[in-house]
Amino acid sequence: MNCKVLLLVLLLVGCSDLVSDDTLTDGPYVQMQVNQWEALWVCQGQRKSYRFPPPVQDMSIEKCGQAAQLSPLPASRPDVTYPAAEKLAVISDIHGQFDLFKRLLVAHRIMDAQGNWLFGEGGLVISGDVFDRGPKQTEALWLIYQLQQQAQAAGGKVHFLLGNHETMVLNGDLRYLNEKYEKVANLLNRPFARLYGEDTLLGQWLRTRNVLVKIGDMLFLHGGLHPELAREGRTLDDINQVFTGQLVEDQDQPRQGFARYLHKTNGPIWYRGYFKDPQASQQDIDLLKQHFGVAHILVGHTTQKHIRALYNGDVIAIDSGIKGGESGEILLVEGQKFYRGLLDGGRVSL
């Protein structure tokens, strides 16, 4: 059956009578099974559940204005190292502020107003923390997932890196979850973390994301790399493999050794030593650059009023406060030139 026709004949198999808020809408959450998939939505305060055969190609699903483009998952984790790109856009710490995220992408022609990729062979880096705080994290995740597929087809690339809030949610730490999603979980009668379980499309996708990426002579990650990682001779592949290999902690076998270190204060999703005491020195940054073979380290996690350069431009802070829901910026890189991309589409040299 044609996928478009299938959308018209999806069978409604579950709809609860529970209504907590007649304006509450969210989803879809897609659970993957062998012979059928199930998509869950909350539509105006009611639970909706649809089952359909597994998609063998791209397929759109939508209910009450909440849509998703389903595509086959990649067979393996993305690479950690890529050649230099002619142009890059870099953003972090979206924290559920989908409208600001979309506005920045449209203003700088990374995509059009309908969510279609316009950036050609360019690259978009999202350096973690799409989850928590704001009320539209689901929309942001599906948009990134869709853009990833479109960029690949156009010869471009979307790199979505793990932040501390992705890691927290996957491990059931929901301290910063917007209250909307507590209601969603109750309406769907599932613990929230299970909506991103290993048997869900977005859950599997998140579990195959990296914690860092090197593009040309630039290193991107959420928090930062502690200088002792260079002194110990650690490689980017080693850091990424160990971190992601124990992304979700087994409670019966807690993380030990290097894996435990990477998931704690000085690890790549938590480290703030480029901004706060005990603060890394210029010598520390030079060591990191030399060891990992980069000219710039670009990080989010620690909020600034604007995107800014530190350590003589060696470190670039890209968390511009989008999480507040009122303003934000996107970093634009063209060759060796860096620009602050503003909400109105303007740009300012960094």
Coordinates of C-alpha atoms in Angstrom, one line a residue:
M1 CA 0.0 0.0 0.0
N2 CA 1.3 3.5 -0.9
C3 CA 2.5 5.3 2.2
K4 CA 0.3 8.4 1.4
V5 CA -2.7 6.2 1.1
L6 CA -1.8 4.5 4.3
L7 CA -2.0 7.8 6.1
L8 CA -5.7 8.1 5.2
V9 CA -6.6 4.6 6.5
L10 CA -4.6 4.4 9.7
L11 CA -6.7 2.6 12.2
L12 CA -7.5 4.4 15.4
V13 CA -6.9 1.7 18.1
G14 CA -6.8 3.7 21.3
C15 CA -8.2 6.9 22.6
S16 CA -8.6 7.5 26.3
D17 CA -11.3 9.6 27.8
L18 CA -8.9 11.2 30.2
V19 CA -8.6 15.0 29.6
S20 CA -6.3 17.1 31.7
D21 CA -6.0 20.1 29.4
D22 CA -8.1 20.5 26.3
T23 CA -5.3 22.5 24.6
L24 CA -2.5 20.1 25.3
T25 CA -1.0 18.7 22.1
D26 CA 2.2 16.7 21.7
G27 CA 3.9 13.9 19.7
P28 CA 4.2 11.7 17.9
Y29 CA 6.2 9.1 19.9
V30 CA 6.9 6.2 17.6
Q31 CA 7.4 2.7 19.1
M32 CA 9.2 0.3 16.7
Q33 CA 8.1 -3.4 16.6
V34 CA 8.9 -6.1 14.1
N35 CA 5.5 -6.4 12.3
Q36 CA 4.0 -3.0 13.2
W37 CA 4.8 0.4 14.6
E38 CA 2.7 2.4 17.0
A39 CA 2.6 6.2 17.1
L40 CA 1.2 8.0 20.2
W41 CA 0.0 11.5 20.3
V42 CA -1.8 13.8 22.8
C43 CA -4.4 15.7 20.8
Q44 CA -6.2 18.5 22.7
G45 CA -5.8 16.6 26.0
Q46 CA -6.7 13.1 24.6
R47 CA -4.6 10.1 24.0
K48 CA -4.4 8.9 20.4
S49 CA -2.7 5.7 19.2
Y50 CA -2.2 4.6 15.7
R51 CA -0.6 1.3 14.5
F52 CA 0.8 0.8 11.0
P53 CA 3.2 -1.4 9.1
P54 CA 6.9 -0.5 9.5
P55 CA 7.9 2.1 6.9
V56 CA 10.4 0.8 4.3
Q57 CA 11.0 4.3 3.0
D58 CA 10.3 7.9 4.0
M59 CA 6.8 8.3 5.4
S60 CA 5.0 11.3 6.9
I61 CA 2.6 10.9 9.8
E62 CA 0.5 13.7 11.3
K63 CA -2.2 14.2 13.8
C64 CA -3.7 17.5 15.2
G65 CA -0.9 19.5 13.7
Q66 CA 2.0 17.4 15.1
A67 CA 3.9 15.8 12.3
A68 CA 7.0 13.6 11.8
Q69 CA 8.9 12.4 8.8
L70 CA 9.9 8.8 9.4
S71 CA 13.1 7.5 7.8
P72 CA 15.2 4.4 8.2
L73 CA 17.8 4.7 10.9
P74 CA 21.5 4.6 9.9
A75 CA 23.2 1.2 10.3
S76 CA 26.0 2.7 12.4
R77 CA 27.0 5.6 14.6
P78 CA 28.3 8.7 12.6
D79 CA 32.0 9.3 12.2
V80 CA 33.8 11.6 14.6
T81 CA 36.0 13.3 12.1
Y82 CA 35.0 15.1 8.9
P83 CA 36.9 17.3 6.4
A84 CA 36.4 21.0 6.5
A85 CA 33.0 22.3 5.2
E86 CA 32.6 25.4 3.1
K87 CA 30.0 26.7 5.4
L88 CA 28.7 25.8 8.8
A89 CA 25.9 26.9 11.2
V90 CA 26.3 26.1 14.9
I91 CA 23.8 26.3 17.7
S92 CA 23.3 24.8 21.1
D93 CA 21.0 24.8 24.2
I94 CA 17.7 25.0 22.4
H95 CA 15.9 23.7 25.5
G96 CA 12.5 23.2 24.0
Q97 CA 12.4 26.7 22.5
F98 CA 11.4 25.4 19.0
D99 CA 10.0 28.7 17.8
L100 CA 13.3 30.6 18.3
F101 CA 15.3 27.6 16.9
K102 CA 13.1 27.6 13.7
R103 CA 13.2 31.4 13.4
L104 CA 17.0 31.4 13.4
L105 CA 17.2 28.6 10.9
V106 CA 14.8 30.3 8.5
A107 CA 16.3 33.8 9.0
H108 CA 19.7 32.5 7.9
R109 CA 18.4 30.2 5.1
I110 CA 19.5 26.9 6.7
M111 CA 15.9 25.8 5.9
D112 CA 12.7 27.3 4.6
A113 CA 9.5 28.1 6.6
Q114 CA 8.2 24.6 5.9
G115 CA 11.2 22.9 7.4
N116 CA 13.0 22.0 4.2
W117 CA 16.8 22.1 4.0
L118 CA 18.3 25.0 2.0
F119 CA 21.9 24.8 3.1
G120 CA 23.1 22.7 0.3
E121 CA 26.4 21.0 1.1
G122 CA 26.8 23.0 4.3
G123 CA 26.8 21.6 7.8
L124 CA 24.5 22.3 10.8
V125 CA 25.9 21.4 14.2
I126 CA 23.6 21.2 17.2
S127 CA 25.8 21.0 20.3
G128 CA 23.4 19.4 22.7
D129 CA 20.5 20.3 25.1
V130 CA 17.4 20.2 23.0
F131 CA 15.6 18.6 26.0
D132 CA 14.2 20.2 29.2
R133 CA 12.9 23.6 30.3
G134 CA 10.9 24.7 27.3
P135 CA 7.6 23.4 26.0
K136 CA 8.4 22.3 22.4
Q137 CA 11.3 19.8 22.6
T138 CA 9.3 17.2 20.6
E139 CA 8.9 19.6 17.7
A140 CA 12.6 20.5 17.8
L141 CA 13.7 16.8 17.9
W142 CA 11.6 15.8 14.9
L143 CA 12.8 18.9 12.9
I144 CA 16.4 17.9 13.5
Y145 CA 15.7 14.3 12.6
Q146 CA 14.0 15.5 9.3
L147 CA 16.8 18.0 8.5
Q148 CA 19.4 15.3 9.0
Q149 CA 17.8 13.2 6.3
Q150 CA 17.3 16.1 3.9
A151 CA 20.8 17.4 4.4
Q152 CA 22.3 14.0 3.6
A153 CA 20.4 13.8 0.4
A154 CA 21.7 17.3 -0.6
G155 CA 25.3 16.5 0.2
G156 CA 25.2 18.4 3.5
K157 CA 25.3 17.2 7.1
V158 CA 23.5 17.7 10.3
H159 CA 25.5 16.8 13.4
F160 CA 23.4 16.5 16.6
L161 CA 25.6 16.0 19.6
L162 CA 24.6 14.9 23.0
G163 CA 24.4 17.4 25.9
N164 CA 23.9 16.8 29.6
H165 CA 20.1 17.1 29.3
E166 CA 19.8 14.4 26.6
T167 CA 21.9 12.2 28.8
M168 CA 19.8 13.0 31.9
V169 CA 16.5 12.3 30.2
L170 CA 17.7 9.0 28.8
N171 CA 18.8 8.0 32.3
G172 CA 15.5 9.0 33.8
D173 CA 16.7 12.2 35.5
L174 CA 13.7 14.6 34.9
R175 CA 14.5 17.4 37.2
Y176 CA 14.3 20.1 34.5
L177 CA 11.5 18.6 32.5
N178 CA 8.8 21.1 31.5
E179 CA 5.5 20.4 33.3
K180 CA 3.8 19.9 30.0
Y181 CA 5.7 16.6 29.5
E182 CA 4.7 15.4 32.9
K183 CA 1.0 15.7 31.8
V184 CA 1.9 14.1 28.4
A185 CA 3.4 11.1 30.2
N186 CA 0.4 10.7 32.4
L187 CA -2.0 10.9 29.5
L188 CA 0.0 8.3 27.6
N189 CA 0.2 6.2 30.7
R190 CA 4.0 5.7 30.3
P191 CA 7.0 7.0 32.3
F192 CA 8.4 9.9 30.3
A193 CA 11.9 8.3 29.8
R194 CA 10.2 5.3 28.3
L195 CA 8.8 7.5 25.5
Y196 CA 12.5 7.6 24.4
G197 CA 13.2 4.0 25.1
E198 CA 15.4 1.7 23.0
D199 CA 12.3 0.5 21.2
T200 CA 11.3 4.0 20.0
L201 CA 12.5 5.7 16.8
L202 CA 13.8 8.8 18.5
G203 CA 15.2 6.8 21.4
Q204 CA 17.3 4.6 19.1
W205 CA 18.4 7.7 17.1
L206 CA 19.5 9.5 20.3
R207 CA 21.4 6.5 21.4
T208 CA 23.5 6.6 18.1
R209 CA 24.5 10.3 18.5
N210 CA 28.0 11.3 19.3
V211 CA 29.2 13.5 22.1
L212 CA 31.7 15.4 20.0
V213 CA 32.7 16.0 16.3
K214 CA 35.8 17.4 14.6
I215 CA 35.1 19.2 11.3
G216 CA 38.3 20.4 9.6
D217 CA 40.3 22.2 12.3
M218 CA 37.3 22.8 14.6
L219 CA 36.2 20.7 17.5
F220 CA 32.5 20.8 18.6
L221 CA 31.0 19.5 21.9
H222 CA 28.6 20.6 24.6
G223 CA 30.6 21.3 27.7
G224 CA 34.3 21.1 26.9
L225 CA 37.3 18.9 27.2
H226 CA 39.4 19.0 30.4
P227 CA 43.1 19.6 29.7
E228 CA 44.0 16.4 31.5
L229 CA 42.5 14.4 28.7
A230 CA 45.2 15.8 26.5
R231 CA 47.9 15.2 29.1
E232 CA 46.7 11.6 29.4
G233 CA 46.9 11.2 25.6
R234 CA 43.3 10.4 25.1
T235 CA 41.9 10.4 21.6
L236 CA 38.6 11.8 20.3
D237 CA 37.6 8.3 19.2
D238 CA 38.4 6.9 22.7
I239 CA 36.4 9.7 24.5
N240 CA 33.4 9.3 22.2
Q241 CA 33.4 5.5 22.2
V242 CA 33.6 5.2 26.0
F243 CA 31.1 8.0 26.7
T244 CA 28.5 6.7 24.3
G245 CA 29.2 3.1 25.1
Q246 CA 27.8 3.7 28.6
L247 CA 25.4 6.5 27.7
V248 CA 22.6 4.9 29.7
E249 CA 23.9 3.5 32.9
D250 CA 23.2 -0.1 33.9
Q251 CA 22.0 0.2 37.5
D252 CA 23.2 -3.3 38.2
Q253 CA 26.7 -2.5 36.8
P254 CA 27.3 1.2 37.5
R255 CA 29.9 3.1 35.4
Q256 CA 33.5 2.6 36.5
G257 CA 36.9 4.1 35.6
F258 CA 37.1 6.3 32.5
A259 CA 33.4 6.0 31.7
R260 CA 32.5 7.3 35.1
Y261 CA 35.0 10.2 34.8
L262 CA 33.5 11.2 31.4
H263 CA 30.0 11.3 32.8
K264 CA 31.0 13.5 35.8
T265 CA 31.9 17.1 36.4
N266 CA 35.0 17.2 34.2
G267 CA 33.5 15.2 31.4
P268 CA 32.6 16.5 27.9
I269 CA 28.9 17.3 28.7
W270 CA 29.5 19.0 32.1
Y271 CA 32.9 20.7 32.1
R272 CA 32.8 24.5 32.5
G273 CA 36.5 25.2 33.0
Y274 CA 36.8 27.6 30.0
F275 CA 34.5 30.0 31.9
K276 CA 34.6 29.3 35.7
D277 CA 37.2 28.5 38.4
P278 CA 39.2 26.4 38.4
Q279 CA 39.7 28.0 34.9
A280 CA 41.8 26.6 32.2
S281 CA 44.9 28.6 31.3
Q282 CA 45.9 29.7 27.8
Q283 CA 48.6 27.0 28.1
D284 CA 45.9 24.4 28.8
I285 CA 44.0 25.5 25.7
D286 CA 47.2 25.4 23.6
L287 CA 47.8 21.9 24.8
L288 CA 44.3 20.8 23.9
K289 CA 44.6 22.4 20.4
Q290 CA 47.9 20.7 19.7
H291 CA 47.0 17.3 21.0
F292 CA 43.6 17.1 19.2
G293 CA 44.9 18.9 16.1
V294 CA 42.4 21.8 16.1
A295 CA 42.5 25.5 15.9
H296 CA 39.2 26.2 17.6
I297 CA 37.0 24.5 20.3
L298 CA 33.3 25.4 20.1
V299 CA 31.1 24.7 23.2
G300 CA 27.7 25.4 24.6
H301 CA 26.4 24.6 28.1
T302 CA 27.6 27.8 29.8
T303 CA 25.2 30.6 28.9
Q304 CA 26.4 33.9 27.5
K305 CA 24.5 37.1 26.5
H306 CA 25.8 36.6 23.0
I307 CA 28.0 34.2 21.1
R308 CA 31.6 35.2 22.0
A309 CA 35.2 34.3 21.5
L310 CA 37.6 33.5 24.4
Y311 CA 41.3 32.7 24.7
N312 CA 42.2 34.8 21.6
G313 CA 39.5 33.1 19.6
D314 CA 40.7 29.6 20.4
V315 CA 37.4 28.9 22.3
I316 CA 34.0 30.0 21.0
A317 CA 31.0 30.0 23.4
I318 CA 27.8 29.4 21.4
D319 CA 25.2 29.1 24.2
S320 CA 23.5 32.4 23.6
G321 CA 20.6 32.1 26.0
I322 CA 17.9 30.6 23.7
K323 CA 16.6 28.7 26.7
G324 CA 15.1 31.9 28.0
G325 CA 12.7 31.9 25.1
E326 CA 13.2 35.6 24.2
S327 CA 16.4 35.9 22.2
G328 CA 19.2 33.8 20.7
E329 CA 21.9 33.6 18.1
I330 CA 23.4 31.1 15.7
L331 CA 27.1 31.0 14.8
L332 CA 27.9 31.1 11.1
V333 CA 31.3 29.9 9.8
E334 CA 32.5 30.6 6.3
G335 CA 36.1 29.5 5.8
Q336 CA 38.0 31.1 8.6
K337 CA 35.4 33.9 9.2
F338 CA 33.0 33.7 12.1
Y339 CA 29.7 35.6 12.4
R340 CA 27.0 36.0 15.0
G341 CA 23.7 35.2 13.2
L342 CA 20.9 37.4 14.7
L343 CA 17.2 36.7 14.9
D344 CA 16.4 39.3 12.2
G345 CA 18.7 37.6 9.7
G346 CA 21.6 40.1 10.2
R347 CA 25.1 39.0 11.1
V348 CA 27.9 40.5 13.1
S349 CA 31.6 39.6 12.8
L350 CA 32.9 37.7 15.8

